[in-house]
Short mmCIF file of C-alpha atoms and ligand atoms in Angstrom, two decimals:
data_model
loop_
_atom_site.label_atom_id
_atom_site.label_comp_id
_atom_site.label_asym_id
_atom_site.label_seq_id
_atom_site.Cartn_x
_atom_site.Cartn_y
_atom_site.Cartn_z
CA MET Q 1 81.19 95.91 97.64
CA THR Q 2 78.95 96.64 94.65
CA TYR Q 3 80.48 96.48 91.18
CA ALA Q 4 78.64 98.88 88.86
CA ASP Q 5 81.31 99.53 86.23
CA PHE Q 6 80.53 96.88 83.60
CA ALA Q 7 80.86 99.42 80.80
CA ALA Q 8 84.50 99.85 81.80
CA THR Q 9 85.07 96.12 82.03
CA SER Q 10 82.93 93.14 82.94
CA PRO Q 11 83.86 90.26 85.18
CA LEU Q 12 84.26 87.01 83.22
CA THR Q 13 81.03 85.14 82.69
CA GLU Q 14 81.14 81.51 83.78
CA VAL Q 15 80.57 80.40 80.18
CA ALA Q 16 83.48 82.50 78.90
CA LYS Q 17 85.76 81.44 81.74
CA GLN Q 18 85.14 77.72 81.11
CA ALA Q 19 85.57 78.15 77.35
CA TRP Q 20 88.81 80.06 77.92
CA LEU Q 21 90.22 77.52 80.39
CA THR Q 22 89.45 74.59 78.10
CA ALA Q 23 90.95 76.29 75.05
CA GLN Q 24 93.96 77.45 77.04
CA ASP Q 25 94.93 73.81 77.63
CA HIS Q 26 95.65 73.42 73.91
CA ILE Q 27 99.16 74.17 72.87
CA GLY Q 28 100.09 75.18 69.37
CA ASN Q 29 100.25 78.28 67.22
CA ALA Q 30 97.17 78.48 65.01
CA SER Q 31 99.42 79.24 62.03
CA ALA Q 32 101.57 76.11 62.51
CA THR Q 33 101.00 73.19 60.17
CA HIS Q 34 101.58 70.35 62.66
CA THR Q 35 98.83 68.53 64.50
CA TYR Q 36 98.82 70.93 67.46
CA GLY Q 37 98.69 73.92 65.16
CA ARG Q 38 95.83 72.46 63.16
CA ALA Q 39 93.89 71.75 66.37
CA ALA Q 40 94.41 75.35 67.49
CA ARG Q 41 93.34 76.58 64.05
CA SER Q 42 90.22 74.48 64.23
CA LEU Q 43 89.26 76.02 67.62
CA LEU Q 44 89.89 79.48 66.21
CA GLU Q 45 87.81 78.87 63.09
CA ASP Q 46 84.95 77.46 65.18
CA ALA Q 47 85.04 80.66 67.23
CA ARG Q 48 85.03 82.70 64.03
CA GLU Q 49 82.00 80.79 62.76
CA THR Q 50 80.11 81.25 66.01
CA ILE Q 51 80.74 85.01 65.98
CA ALA Q 52 79.78 85.22 62.30
CA SER Q 53 76.56 83.34 62.86
CA VAL Q 54 75.58 85.45 65.90
CA MET Q 55 76.38 88.67 64.03
CA LYS Q 56 74.76 87.37 60.80
CA VAL Q 57 77.84 87.82 58.63
CA GLU Q 58 80.23 85.53 56.77
CA PRO Q 59 83.12 83.99 58.75
CA ALA Q 60 85.58 85.64 56.34
CA GLU Q 61 84.34 89.01 57.55
CA VAL Q 62 85.51 88.38 61.14
CA ILE Q 63 88.97 89.79 61.93
CA PHE Q 64 90.31 89.01 65.39
CA THR Q 65 91.99 91.96 67.15
CA SER Q 66 93.36 92.79 70.58
CA GLY Q 67 90.18 94.67 71.52
CA GLY Q 68 87.82 97.46 70.60
CA THR Q 69 90.57 100.05 70.29
CA GLU Q 70 92.45 98.11 67.64
CA ALA Q 71 89.25 97.26 65.77
CA ASP Q 72 88.29 100.94 65.70
CA ASN Q 73 91.74 102.02 64.58
CA LEU Q 74 91.79 99.50 61.75
CA ALA Q 75 88.45 100.62 60.36
CA VAL Q 76 89.10 104.32 60.81
CA ALA Q 77 92.60 104.21 59.30
CA GLY Q 78 91.24 102.33 56.31
CA ILE Q 79 88.54 104.91 55.69
CA ALA Q 80 90.85 107.90 56.22
CA SER Q 81 93.37 106.43 53.78
CA ARG Q 82 90.79 106.75 51.01
CA GLY Q 83 89.33 110.22 51.55
CA THR Q 84 87.26 112.32 53.94
CA ILE Q 85 86.07 110.59 57.11
CA ILE Q 86 83.05 111.66 59.15
CA THR Q 87 82.84 110.82 62.86
CA SER Q 88 80.72 112.30 65.64
CA ALA Q 89 81.41 114.61 68.58
CA ILE Q 90 80.69 111.82 71.07
CA GLU Q 91 82.98 109.08 69.74
CA HIS Q 92 85.37 107.21 72.00
CA PRO Q 93 89.00 108.39 71.56
CA ALA Q 94 89.71 105.12 69.74
CA VAL Q 95 87.65 106.56 66.88
CA ARG Q 96 87.92 110.29 67.43
CA ASP Q 97 91.68 110.51 67.90
CA ALA Q 98 92.36 107.78 65.32
CA ALA Q 99 90.36 109.77 62.76
CA GLU Q 100 92.38 112.91 63.52
CA LEU Q 101 95.65 111.01 63.32
CA HIS Q 102 94.97 109.16 60.09
CA ALA Q 103 93.21 112.02 58.32
CA HIS Q 104 96.29 114.12 59.02
CA ARG Q 105 98.63 111.31 57.92
CA TYR Q 106 96.86 110.80 54.60
CA GLY Q 107 96.14 114.47 53.99
CA HIS Q 108 92.38 114.02 54.02
CA GLN Q 109 89.60 115.78 55.91
CA HIS Q 110 88.02 114.72 59.19
CA ARG Q 111 84.50 116.10 59.63
CA VAL Q 112 82.73 115.88 62.98
CA VAL Q 113 78.96 115.71 63.20
CA PRO Q 114 77.38 117.34 66.31
CA VAL Q 115 74.77 115.76 68.57
CA THR Q 116 71.50 117.08 69.94
CA SER Q 117 70.98 117.91 73.61
CA ASP Q 118 69.70 114.34 74.02
CA GLY Q 119 73.06 112.98 72.89
CA VAL Q 120 71.82 111.69 69.52
CA ILE Q 121 73.59 112.33 66.21
CA ASP Q 122 72.11 115.41 64.54
CA LEU Q 123 70.87 113.87 61.31
CA ASP Q 124 70.30 117.21 59.56
CA ALA Q 125 73.87 118.25 60.27
CA PHE Q 126 75.04 114.81 59.14
CA ARG Q 127 73.20 115.17 55.84
CA ASP Q 128 74.94 118.49 55.25
CA LEU Q 129 78.37 116.92 55.76
CA LEU Q 130 77.87 114.20 53.14
CA ASP Q 131 79.35 114.76 49.71
CA ALA Q 132 81.36 112.95 47.04
CA GLN Q 133 84.61 113.45 48.96
CA VAL Q 134 83.42 111.28 51.83
CA ALA Q 135 85.09 107.87 51.80
CA GLY Q 136 83.39 106.65 54.93
CA VAL Q 137 81.65 107.31 58.20
CA SER Q 138 82.37 105.99 61.68
CA ILE Q 139 79.55 106.56 64.15
CA MET Q 140 79.09 104.58 67.34
CA ALA Q 141 76.07 102.30 67.82
CA ALA Q 142 75.56 103.52 71.39
CA ASN Q 143 77.50 105.93 73.55
CA ASN Q 144 79.69 104.60 76.31
CA GLU Q 145 78.89 107.38 78.78
CA THR Q 146 75.18 108.01 78.33
CA GLY Q 147 74.16 104.67 76.80
CA VAL Q 148 72.13 106.59 74.20
CA ILE Q 149 71.53 104.44 71.10
CA GLN Q 150 72.44 106.11 67.82
CA PRO Q 151 70.33 106.03 64.62
CA VAL Q 152 72.75 103.86 62.64
CA ASP Q 153 70.00 102.67 60.24
CA GLN Q 154 69.06 106.24 59.34
CA ILE Q 155 72.72 107.13 58.94
CA ALA Q 156 73.10 104.19 56.54
CA ASP Q 157 70.06 105.37 54.55
CA LEU Q 158 71.44 108.90 54.26
CA ILE Q 159 74.79 107.57 53.08
CA GLN Q 160 73.03 105.40 50.51
CA ALA Q 161 71.08 108.40 49.22
CA GLN Q 162 73.82 111.01 49.21
CA ALA Q 163 77.23 109.38 49.17
CA PRO Q 164 76.63 105.82 47.95
CA ARG Q 165 80.32 105.06 47.56
CA ALA Q 166 81.04 105.83 51.22
CA VAL Q 167 81.29 102.95 53.71
CA LEU Q 168 79.88 102.81 57.24
CA HIS Q 169 81.71 101.59 60.34
CA THR Q 170 80.15 101.51 63.79
CA ASP Q 171 81.89 101.20 67.13
CA ALA Q 172 79.56 98.71 68.80
CA VAL Q 173 81.82 98.09 71.79
CA GLN Q 174 79.05 99.00 74.25
CA ALA Q 175 76.06 98.03 72.11
CA THR Q 176 77.05 94.50 71.09
CA GLY Q 177 74.76 91.89 72.53
CA TRP Q 178 72.10 94.43 73.51
CA ILE Q 179 70.81 95.66 70.15
CA ASP Q 180 70.91 94.43 66.56
CA ILE Q 181 73.58 96.22 64.59
CA ASP Q 182 73.46 96.84 60.89
CA ALA Q 183 76.57 98.45 59.44
CA GLU Q 184 79.18 97.19 57.01
CA ALA Q 185 81.97 97.23 59.57
CA VAL Q 186 81.50 96.72 63.30
CA SER Q 187 83.93 96.88 66.27
CA ILE Q 188 83.39 94.49 69.17
CA SER Q 189 85.31 94.22 72.44
CA GLY Q 190 85.44 90.97 74.41
CA HIS Q 191 85.86 92.38 77.90
CA LYS Q 192 82.61 94.33 77.76
CA LEU Q 193 80.79 91.03 77.20
CA GLY Q 194 82.40 88.96 79.94
CA ALA Q 195 85.31 87.59 77.88
CA PRO Q 196 88.93 88.36 78.82
CA VAL Q 197 90.49 91.80 78.33
CA GLY Q 198 92.60 91.93 75.18
CA THR Q 199 90.09 90.24 72.89
CA GLY Q 200 88.11 91.87 70.11
CA VAL Q 201 86.82 91.67 66.59
CA LEU Q 202 86.44 93.91 63.61
CA ILE Q 203 83.72 92.72 61.28
CA ALA Q 204 84.50 94.01 57.81
CA PRO Q 205 83.47 92.76 54.39
CA ARG Q 206 86.18 91.87 51.90
CA ASP Q 207 85.80 95.13 49.99
CA PHE Q 208 85.93 97.38 53.08
CA PRO Q 209 89.00 99.62 52.82
CA LEU Q 210 91.56 98.45 55.40
CA VAL Q 211 95.24 99.23 55.88
CA ALA Q 212 97.64 97.35 58.13
CA LEU Q 213 98.54 99.30 61.26
CA GLU Q 214 101.62 97.26 62.01
CA ALA Q 215 104.01 95.11 59.99
CA GLY Q 216 104.20 91.42 60.74
CA GLY Q 217 102.95 88.01 59.72
CA GLY Q 218 99.64 89.32 58.41
CA GLN Q 219 97.73 86.50 60.11
CA GLU Q 220 94.31 88.10 59.78
CA ARG Q 221 93.55 88.93 56.13
CA LYS Q 222 97.03 90.50 55.83
CA VAL Q 223 95.86 93.59 57.71
CA ARG Q 224 96.25 92.39 61.28
CA SER Q 225 99.48 90.77 62.41
CA GLY Q 226 100.45 88.86 65.51
CA THR Q 227 100.08 85.32 66.81
CA LEU Q 228 96.41 84.69 67.28
CA ASN Q 229 94.93 84.56 70.78
CA VAL Q 230 93.01 81.31 70.31
CA ALA Q 231 91.71 80.92 73.86
CA GLY Q 232 90.67 84.58 73.89
CA ALA Q 233 88.79 84.18 70.61
CA VAL Q 234 87.05 81.04 71.89
CA ALA Q 235 86.03 82.86 75.09
CA LEU Q 236 84.78 85.89 73.14
CA ALA Q 237 82.65 83.65 70.91
CA ALA Q 238 81.21 81.89 73.97
CA ALA Q 239 80.48 85.16 75.80
CA LEU Q 240 78.83 86.71 72.75
CA ALA Q 241 76.66 83.67 71.97
CA ASP Q 242 75.64 83.41 75.63
CA ARG Q 243 74.74 87.10 75.83
CA VAL Q 244 72.64 87.03 72.69
CA ALA Q 245 70.85 83.86 73.78
CA ASN Q 246 69.94 85.42 77.14
CA ARG Q 247 69.64 89.00 76.03
CA GLU Q 248 65.90 89.59 76.49
CA ALA Q 249 65.70 88.35 80.06
CA LEU Q 250 68.87 90.15 81.14
CA ALA Q 251 67.95 93.38 79.35
CA THR Q 252 64.50 93.45 80.98
CA GLN Q 253 66.03 92.99 84.43
CA LEU Q 254 68.77 95.57 83.93
CA ARG Q 255 66.41 98.13 82.42
CA GLU Q 256 64.35 97.96 85.61
CA TYR Q 257 67.49 98.45 87.73
CA ARG Q 258 68.69 101.27 85.46
CA ASP Q 259 65.38 103.09 85.83
CA ARG Q 260 65.42 102.67 89.60
CA ILE Q 261 68.76 104.48 89.68
CA GLY Q 262 67.37 107.17 87.36
CA GLN Q 263 64.35 107.68 89.61
CA CYS Q 264 66.59 107.89 92.65
CA ALA Q 265 68.68 110.57 90.89
CA ALA Q 266 65.53 112.54 90.02
CA ASN Q 267 64.45 112.41 93.67
CA LEU Q 268 67.81 113.99 94.53
CA ASP Q 269 67.35 116.83 92.02
CA GLY Q 270 69.57 115.10 89.50
CA TYR Q 271 68.69 113.99 85.99
CA VAL Q 272 69.30 111.17 83.53
CA THR Q 273 71.03 112.16 80.29
CA GLY Q 274 69.08 111.30 77.13
CA ILE Q 275 66.14 110.10 79.22
CA ASN Q 276 63.68 110.50 76.34
CA LYS Q 277 65.79 108.48 73.93
CA ASP Q 278 66.42 104.77 73.45
CA ARG Q 279 69.24 103.81 75.78
CA LEU Q 280 71.20 100.66 76.45
CA PRO Q 281 69.59 98.66 79.26
CA HIS Q 282 72.68 98.48 81.43
CA ILE Q 283 73.86 102.11 81.65
CA ALA Q 284 72.39 104.62 84.10
CA HIS Q 285 74.10 107.95 83.51
CA VAL Q 286 72.99 110.51 86.04
CA VAL Q 287 73.99 114.13 86.55
CA PHE Q 288 73.85 116.02 89.84
CA PRO Q 289 74.15 119.75 89.10
CA GLY Q 290 76.26 121.55 91.65
CA ALA Q 291 77.97 118.42 92.98
CA ASP Q 292 81.74 118.26 93.24
CA PRO Q 293 82.97 115.54 90.85
CA GLU Q 294 85.81 114.24 93.03
CA ALA Q 295 83.54 114.11 96.06
CA LEU Q 296 80.93 112.17 94.07
CA LEU Q 297 83.34 109.51 92.95
CA LEU Q 298 85.30 109.25 96.20
CA GLY Q 299 82.07 109.23 98.18
CA MET Q 300 80.70 106.32 96.15
CA ASP Q 301 83.97 104.47 96.52
CA MET Q 302 83.92 104.98 100.28
CA ALA Q 303 80.34 103.71 100.25
CA GLN Q 304 81.71 100.52 98.62
CA ILE Q 305 80.18 101.24 95.21
CA ALA Q 306 82.46 100.91 92.19
CA CYS Q 307 81.11 103.20 89.46
CA SER Q 308 82.68 105.83 87.24
CA THR Q 309 82.21 109.42 86.21
CA GLY Q 310 81.89 108.36 82.60
CA SER Q 311 84.28 111.15 81.72
CA ALA Q 312 87.96 110.88 81.01
CA CYS Q 313 90.17 110.35 84.01
CA SER Q 314 93.88 110.32 83.52
CA ALA Q 315 96.43 110.19 86.34
CA GLY Q 316 93.62 110.71 88.84
CA VAL Q 317 92.60 114.05 87.36
CA HIS Q 318 89.01 114.35 86.16
CA ARG Q 319 88.37 116.21 82.98
CA PRO Q 320 84.92 117.33 81.95
CA SER Q 321 83.20 114.88 79.66
CA HIS Q 322 83.50 115.71 75.95
CA VAL Q 323 80.21 113.87 75.50
CA LEU Q 324 78.28 116.10 77.90
CA GLU Q 325 80.00 119.17 76.45
CA ALA Q 326 78.89 118.09 72.96
CA MET Q 327 75.34 117.80 74.33
CA GLY Q 328 75.52 121.42 75.51
CA LEU Q 329 75.74 120.38 79.16
CA ALA Q 330 79.13 121.98 79.80
CA ASP Q 331 78.07 123.35 83.22
CA ASP Q 332 77.28 119.84 84.44
CA ALA Q 333 79.99 118.10 82.45
CA SER Q 334 81.92 117.02 85.52
CA SER Q 335 79.10 116.23 87.91
CA ALA Q 336 77.99 112.93 86.41
CA LEU Q 337 78.08 109.36 87.58
CA ARG Q 338 77.80 106.31 85.34
CA PHE Q 339 76.45 103.13 86.88
CA SER Q 340 76.81 100.26 84.46
CA LEU Q 341 75.28 96.92 85.30
CA GLY Q 342 75.65 93.34 84.14
CA PHE Q 343 74.90 89.67 84.54
CA SER Q 344 75.91 89.54 88.21
CA THR Q 345 74.07 92.69 89.35
CA THR Q 346 71.45 92.01 92.04
CA THR Q 347 68.60 93.89 93.68
CA ASN Q 348 70.83 94.28 96.73
CA ASP Q 349 73.35 96.15 94.58
CA ILE Q 350 70.67 98.62 93.50
CA ASP Q 351 69.48 99.04 97.10
CA ALA Q 352 73.08 99.82 98.08
CA ILE Q 353 73.46 102.34 95.23
CA GLU Q 354 70.21 104.10 96.18
CA SER Q 355 71.13 104.37 99.81
CA ALA Q 356 74.68 105.59 99.06
CA LEU Q 357 73.49 108.18 96.51
CA GLY Q 358 71.38 110.04 99.07
CA ARG Q 359 74.34 110.57 101.39
CA VAL Q 360 77.04 111.10 98.79
CA VAL Q 361 75.18 113.61 96.62
CA SER Q 362 74.31 115.89 99.52
CA MET Q 363 77.91 115.68 100.76
CA ALA Q 364 79.25 116.43 97.23
CA ARG Q 365 76.97 119.44 96.92
CA GLY Q 366 78.20 120.76 100.25
CA VAL Q 367 81.80 120.67 99.02
CA ARG Q 368 81.26 123.25 96.31
N1 LIG O 401 84.83 102.16 72.09
C1 LIG O 401 83.99 102.35 73.11
C2 LIG O 401 82.65 102.95 72.86
C3 LIG O 401 84.37 101.98 74.41
O1 LIG O 401 83.52 102.19 75.43
C4 LIG O 401 85.66 101.41 74.62
C5 LIG O 401 86.12 101.07 75.97
O2 LIG O 401 85.64 101.55 76.96
C6 LIG O 401 86.48 101.20 73.50
C7 LIG O 401 86.03 101.59 72.25
C8 LIG O 401 87.83 100.55 73.63
O3 LIG O 401 87.67 99.14 73.77
P1 LIG O 401 88.85 98.25 74.36
O4 LIG O 401 88.94 98.52 75.82
O5 LIG O 401 88.45 96.82 74.06
O6 LIG O 401 90.10 98.60 73.62
#
């Protein structure tokens, strides 16, 4: 079996697993004042410092969450509580739907910036949306379906020039550990990096507008409540540090694999979305016009390849991808496959993907 769905969730890395197991042996609530509690707190604060140093921020800016979704919701709710929020047409629902929800709740506007046919934020359109009403912007660092890297630096420059009081949040759930990220607030998810599911971080400076999403003990800067997941935080810190330390070698390897899959798709009259743009090294998003989406996915599964369509799938029903639709690829919006690779991917896996694609794509075209 070949696992090529790292962008959905990664297996644990050995480093993260060992860090998690060791930390898990400690008992004690990190908010307790006894010896056990202080030991747990010390592990947690070490993890916070590691994450801060890797992300080049202050430890006080690191807020532990239950994952990328909660980190996104915290940032987006905070922005929408202050005024107009801008997001993009290709955001994950954790940003897109949260922006709708909180803009409605606070009676503010939610503006959505379109993307080009390459899946990159349309900077001219973005410029036109900026005005004094804008409290903040949430634009992802790289897209989870296409892997296309977004021009966060240019977005920051435009904000600085045209709406200097607005803040910038980026959902870096897929991009963390692959590219440097420069925004005031950043969402990170542990399980995309090889740490356990249910771990995450929002990096946010002290003056970033945040509102609590739930009532409780206010453990994290009074905006995030709940007993802290110490072992999860320790594992996340270990996975992140390990990824960044080994990033160049891994990225070079995965980019080669990614491009082999892209070439294979081209040979089968398919295409790679955003091929002319900077893309994350581990995501190969390929479209096969005319292929039946269910047949593509089921065929790959039967060929022992675990990948995804990249588009939303709820209760087994595939919906066309809002990302491809936003790119003007509505006709092909269901006929895509996302292969996402990681630390345990081997050449044999790519051989298996190539050989399966030939059979499955022709079968899926015959179905239509
Ligand atoms: N944002 C993006 C871009 C994602 O790809 C995902 C998960 O796939 C999330 C947010 C949600 O992260 P989590 O699963 O940690 O809640």
